[in-house]
XYZ file of C-alpha atoms in Angstrom:
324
model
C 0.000 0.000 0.000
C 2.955 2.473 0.944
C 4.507 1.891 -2.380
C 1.406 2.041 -4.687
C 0.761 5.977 -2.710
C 4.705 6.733 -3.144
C 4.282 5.744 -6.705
C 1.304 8.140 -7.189
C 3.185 10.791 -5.236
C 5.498 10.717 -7.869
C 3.410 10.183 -11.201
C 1.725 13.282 -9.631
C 4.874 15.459 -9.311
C 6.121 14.489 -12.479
C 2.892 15.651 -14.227
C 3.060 18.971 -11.963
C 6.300 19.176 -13.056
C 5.723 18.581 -16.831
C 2.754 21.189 -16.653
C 4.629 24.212 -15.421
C 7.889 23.049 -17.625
C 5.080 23.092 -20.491
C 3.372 26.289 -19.095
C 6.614 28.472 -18.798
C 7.664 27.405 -22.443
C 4.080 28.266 -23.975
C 3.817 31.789 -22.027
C 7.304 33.058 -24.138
C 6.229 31.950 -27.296
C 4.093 33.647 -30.127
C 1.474 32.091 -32.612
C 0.190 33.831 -35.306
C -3.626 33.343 -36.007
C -5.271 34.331 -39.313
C -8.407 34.968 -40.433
C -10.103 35.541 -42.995
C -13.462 37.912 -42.870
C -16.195 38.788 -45.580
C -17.641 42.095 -45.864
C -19.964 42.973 -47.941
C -20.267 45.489 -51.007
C -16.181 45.664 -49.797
C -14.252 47.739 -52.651
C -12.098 45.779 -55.173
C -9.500 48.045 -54.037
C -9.439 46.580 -50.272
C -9.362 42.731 -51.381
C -6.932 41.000 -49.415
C -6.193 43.569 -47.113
C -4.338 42.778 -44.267
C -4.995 43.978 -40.824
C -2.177 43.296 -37.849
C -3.719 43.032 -34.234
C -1.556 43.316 -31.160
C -3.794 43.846 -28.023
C -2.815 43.145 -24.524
C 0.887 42.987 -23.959
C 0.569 43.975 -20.078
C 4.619 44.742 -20.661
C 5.561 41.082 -21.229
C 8.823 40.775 -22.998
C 9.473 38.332 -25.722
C 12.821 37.712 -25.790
C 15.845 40.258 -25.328
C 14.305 44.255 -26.538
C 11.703 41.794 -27.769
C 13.333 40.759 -30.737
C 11.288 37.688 -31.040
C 8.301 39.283 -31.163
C 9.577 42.132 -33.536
C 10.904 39.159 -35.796
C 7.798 37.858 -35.662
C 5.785 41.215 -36.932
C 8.492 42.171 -39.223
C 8.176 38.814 -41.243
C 4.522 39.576 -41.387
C 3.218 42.001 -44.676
C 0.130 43.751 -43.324
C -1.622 47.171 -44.606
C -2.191 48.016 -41.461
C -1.373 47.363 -37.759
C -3.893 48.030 -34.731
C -2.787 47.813 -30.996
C -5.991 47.692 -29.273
C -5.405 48.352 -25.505
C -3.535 47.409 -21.823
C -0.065 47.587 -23.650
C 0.826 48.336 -19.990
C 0.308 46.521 -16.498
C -1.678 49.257 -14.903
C -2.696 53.184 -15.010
C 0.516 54.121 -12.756
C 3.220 51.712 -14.406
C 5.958 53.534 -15.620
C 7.588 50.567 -17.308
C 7.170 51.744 -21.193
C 10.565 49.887 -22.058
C 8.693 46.698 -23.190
C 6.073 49.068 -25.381
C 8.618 51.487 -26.629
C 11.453 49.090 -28.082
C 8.387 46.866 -29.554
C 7.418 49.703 -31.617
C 10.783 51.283 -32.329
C 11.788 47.438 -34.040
C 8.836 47.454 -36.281
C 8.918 48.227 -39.449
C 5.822 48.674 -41.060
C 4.077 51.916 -39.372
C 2.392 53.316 -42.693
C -1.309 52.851 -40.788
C -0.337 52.160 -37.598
C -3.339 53.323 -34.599
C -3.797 52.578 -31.146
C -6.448 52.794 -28.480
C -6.183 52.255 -24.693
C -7.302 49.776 -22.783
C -8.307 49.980 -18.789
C -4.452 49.489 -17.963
C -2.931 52.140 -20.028
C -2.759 55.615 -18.422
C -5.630 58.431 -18.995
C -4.946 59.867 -22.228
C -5.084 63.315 -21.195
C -3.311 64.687 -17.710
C -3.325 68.529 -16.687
C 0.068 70.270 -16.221
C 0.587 72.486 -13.499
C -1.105 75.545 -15.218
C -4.406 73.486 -15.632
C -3.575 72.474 -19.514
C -5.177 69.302 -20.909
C -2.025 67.732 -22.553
C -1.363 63.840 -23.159
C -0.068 61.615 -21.033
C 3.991 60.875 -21.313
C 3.017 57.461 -22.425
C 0.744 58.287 -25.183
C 3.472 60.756 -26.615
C 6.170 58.176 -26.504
C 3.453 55.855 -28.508
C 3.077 58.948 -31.186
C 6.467 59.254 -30.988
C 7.382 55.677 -32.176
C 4.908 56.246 -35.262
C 1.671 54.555 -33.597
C -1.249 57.591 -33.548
C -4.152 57.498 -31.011
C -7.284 57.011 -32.349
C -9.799 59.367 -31.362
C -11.998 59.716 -34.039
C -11.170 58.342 -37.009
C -8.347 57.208 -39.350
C -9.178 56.959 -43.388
C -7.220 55.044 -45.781
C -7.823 55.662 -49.612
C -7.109 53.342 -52.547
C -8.199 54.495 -55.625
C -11.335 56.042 -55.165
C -12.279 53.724 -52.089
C -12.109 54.859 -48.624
C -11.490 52.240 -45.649
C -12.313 53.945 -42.121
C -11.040 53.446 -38.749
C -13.080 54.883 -36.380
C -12.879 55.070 -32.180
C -15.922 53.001 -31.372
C -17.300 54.543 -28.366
C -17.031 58.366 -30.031
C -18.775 56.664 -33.413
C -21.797 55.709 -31.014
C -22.035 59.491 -29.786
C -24.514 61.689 -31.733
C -22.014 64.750 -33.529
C -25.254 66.844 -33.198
C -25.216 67.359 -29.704
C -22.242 69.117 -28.171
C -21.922 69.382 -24.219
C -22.145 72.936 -22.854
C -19.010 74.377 -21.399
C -19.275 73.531 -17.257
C -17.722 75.751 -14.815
C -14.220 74.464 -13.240
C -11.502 74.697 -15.854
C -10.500 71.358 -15.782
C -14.006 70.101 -16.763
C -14.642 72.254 -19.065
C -11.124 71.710 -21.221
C -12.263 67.965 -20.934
C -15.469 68.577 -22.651
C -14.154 71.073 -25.043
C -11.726 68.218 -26.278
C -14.929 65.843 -26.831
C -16.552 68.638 -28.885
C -13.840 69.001 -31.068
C -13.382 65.131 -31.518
C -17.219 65.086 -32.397
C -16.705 67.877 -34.623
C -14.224 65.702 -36.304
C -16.714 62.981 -36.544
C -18.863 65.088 -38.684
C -16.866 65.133 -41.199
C -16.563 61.538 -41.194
C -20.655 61.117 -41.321
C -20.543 62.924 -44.813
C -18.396 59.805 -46.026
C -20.089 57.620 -48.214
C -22.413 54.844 -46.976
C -20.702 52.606 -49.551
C -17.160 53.131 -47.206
C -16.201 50.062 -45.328
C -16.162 51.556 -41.759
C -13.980 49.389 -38.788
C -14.096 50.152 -35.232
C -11.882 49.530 -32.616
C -12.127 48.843 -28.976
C -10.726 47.806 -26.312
C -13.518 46.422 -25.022
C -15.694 43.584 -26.840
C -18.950 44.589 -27.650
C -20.985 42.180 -26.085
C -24.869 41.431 -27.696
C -26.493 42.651 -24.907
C -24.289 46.033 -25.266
C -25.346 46.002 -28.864
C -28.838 45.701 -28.195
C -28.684 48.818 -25.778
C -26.822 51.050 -27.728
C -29.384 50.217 -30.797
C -32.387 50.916 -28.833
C -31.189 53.788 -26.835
C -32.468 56.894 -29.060
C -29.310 58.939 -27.187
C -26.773 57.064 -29.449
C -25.949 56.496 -32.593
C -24.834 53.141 -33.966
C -23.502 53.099 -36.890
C -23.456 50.185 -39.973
C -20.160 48.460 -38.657
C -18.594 46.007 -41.285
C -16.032 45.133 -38.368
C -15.078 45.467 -34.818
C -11.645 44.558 -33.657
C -11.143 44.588 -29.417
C -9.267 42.646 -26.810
C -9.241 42.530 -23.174
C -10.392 39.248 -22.428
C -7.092 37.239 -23.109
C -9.060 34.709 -24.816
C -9.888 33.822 -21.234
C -6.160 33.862 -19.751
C -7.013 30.343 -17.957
C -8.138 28.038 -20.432
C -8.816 24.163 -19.920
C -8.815 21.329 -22.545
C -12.185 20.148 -23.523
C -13.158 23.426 -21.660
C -12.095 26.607 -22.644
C -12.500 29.618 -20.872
C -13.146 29.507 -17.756
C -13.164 33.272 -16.675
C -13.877 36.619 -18.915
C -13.949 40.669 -17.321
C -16.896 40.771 -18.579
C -19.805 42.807 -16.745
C -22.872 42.042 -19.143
C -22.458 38.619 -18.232
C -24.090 36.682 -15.335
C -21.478 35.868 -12.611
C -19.557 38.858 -13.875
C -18.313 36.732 -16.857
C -17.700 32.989 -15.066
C -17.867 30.316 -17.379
C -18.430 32.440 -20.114
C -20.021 31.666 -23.746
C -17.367 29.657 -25.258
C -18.233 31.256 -28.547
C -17.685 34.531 -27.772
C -14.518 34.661 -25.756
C -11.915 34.965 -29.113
C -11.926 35.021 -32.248
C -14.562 36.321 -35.150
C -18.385 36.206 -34.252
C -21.772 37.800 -35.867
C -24.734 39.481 -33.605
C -26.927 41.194 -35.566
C -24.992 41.320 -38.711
C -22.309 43.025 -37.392
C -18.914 41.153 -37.323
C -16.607 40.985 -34.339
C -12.594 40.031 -33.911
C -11.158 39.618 -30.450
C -8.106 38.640 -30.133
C -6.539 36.541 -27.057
C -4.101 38.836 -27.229
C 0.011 38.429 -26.162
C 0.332 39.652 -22.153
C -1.633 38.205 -18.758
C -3.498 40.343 -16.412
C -2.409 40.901 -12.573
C -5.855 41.080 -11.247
C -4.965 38.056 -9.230
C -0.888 38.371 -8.969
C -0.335 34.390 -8.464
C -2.104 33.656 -11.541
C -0.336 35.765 -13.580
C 0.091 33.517 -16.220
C -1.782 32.133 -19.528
C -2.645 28.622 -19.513
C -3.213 26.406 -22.258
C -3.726 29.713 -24.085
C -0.624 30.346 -26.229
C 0.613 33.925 -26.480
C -0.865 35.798 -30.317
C -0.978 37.939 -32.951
C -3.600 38.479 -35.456
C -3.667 38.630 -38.725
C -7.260 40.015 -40.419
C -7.450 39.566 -44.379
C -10.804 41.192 -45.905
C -12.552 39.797 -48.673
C -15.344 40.556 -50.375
C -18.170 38.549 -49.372
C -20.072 37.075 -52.476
């Protein structure tokens, strides 16, 4: 009996063992998903274009100044490349090395646009004479040839337009502008969102016929959808795609399983045991498309658990056809 629970004892640790060997191995490495999506009435022009996602590096490092992730972007030919949110660990890291010499190795920056997550600093902090300027991080991200999406990004080929457009803004209606509170700092906030709305009226004289892309952070879950479609405040738009992050494909995953966890409010349990079919990858509510990616970092929420599991570190690559 003694040796048959020693011999267990052992078959046990050597699976333990085995398991974090495996786990530490899969955590530094990098897969590269694809996907193909159909849009509709999509211009000749934008066949085959490619879209890189990187979401969710929480300031993990892939190799030394991340030269195994750069290889692995570089070797990559993409139109355009989208970081979608929580590049950092939290609002008050000041660790930007992992972010910074990511971006200053890549190559291909032609459309390159970014949008925070809930880890990345506030965009906008006040200096000491009350002026609404952006955050140190953001500038370094500008700096490296990445620009913050606030309203929208439009790429031309031919006489096609493709549009990238800040998803939350795109849901607020251009025609009504906040008036200007009292308290300086207040009021500079909502004098920025008036100008960025103003911006987005020049995007709602684009033509209908424009293939129109949003990005989030956050997915847009069906529920969200069904709110933002029925509340007469907002204004949701004809979205051929949404690209967003944030849920690390579920961080913990189990075989036969999946997902076990998801931050995601909408849900009951606060996102426990999740749909399995809308935790990563491309889904369709309502005839709108969504992408969301499992992304390349884990989240601290829980600091012993600060790893992926069964859920392989990724990048995305997003190649539009025309949907017959």
């Amino acid at each position: 009996m003694g040796k048959a629970v020693g011999r267990v004892i052992i078959c046990l640790l050597l699976m333990l063992i085995i398991l974090v060997s495996y786990t530490v191995w899969d955590n530094n490495r990098i897969i590269v998903v694809k996907q193909d999506i159909e849009i509709e009435n999509l211009p000749t022009e934008f066949e085959n274009y490619k879209i890189l996602q990187i979401t969710d590096l929480h300031e993990k490092e892939f190799g030394d100044n991340q030269l195994k992730l750069i290889e692995k972007i570089n070797a990559i030919d993409y139109d355009a490349i989208l970081l979608t949110g929580d590049l950092l660990s939290d609002k008050i890291s000041t660790n930007y090395k992992p972010i910074f010499e990511l971006l200053d190795g890549i190559n291909n920056k032609k459309n390159a646009l970014f949008v925070p997550g809930n880890s990345d600093p506030w965009t906008y902090v006040y200096d000491l004479d009350h002026n609404m300027i952006k955050h140190e991080f953001i500038e370094g991200v500008e700096k490296r040839g990445v620009k913050l999406l606030e309203s929208f990004h439009s790429v031309k080929k031919g006489h096609s337009y493709l549009h990238f457009v800040d998803f939350e803004l795109s849901t607020l209606d251009t025609g009504k502008r906040a008036a200007i509170p009292k308290g300086e700092r207040l009021a500079n906030h909502v004098r920025h969102q008036n100008q960025l709305l103003g911006e987005m009226l020049k995007f709602d004289s684009a033509n209908s016929s424009d293939t129109l892309i949003a990005l989030t952070h956050y997915p847009v879950v069906d529920a969200k959808i069904d709110q933002l479609i029925n509340d007469p405040t907002r204004k949701f738009r004809n979205y051929d795609l949404i690209i967003a992050g944030h849920y690390h494909g579920g961080q913990i995953r189990l075989p036969f399983i999946g997902a076990l966890f998801v931050p995601e409010p909408y849900y009951e349990n606060g996102g426990l045991f999740p749909p399995q079919d809308r935790v990563k990858g491309l889904w369709e509510y309502r005839g709108i498309k969504q992408y969301v990616s499992a992304g390349l970092g884990s989240s601290q929420t829980i600091s012993f658990l600060k790893f992926r599991l069964f859920n392989t570190p990724e990048i995305n690559v997003l190649t539009l056809k025309k949907k017959d």
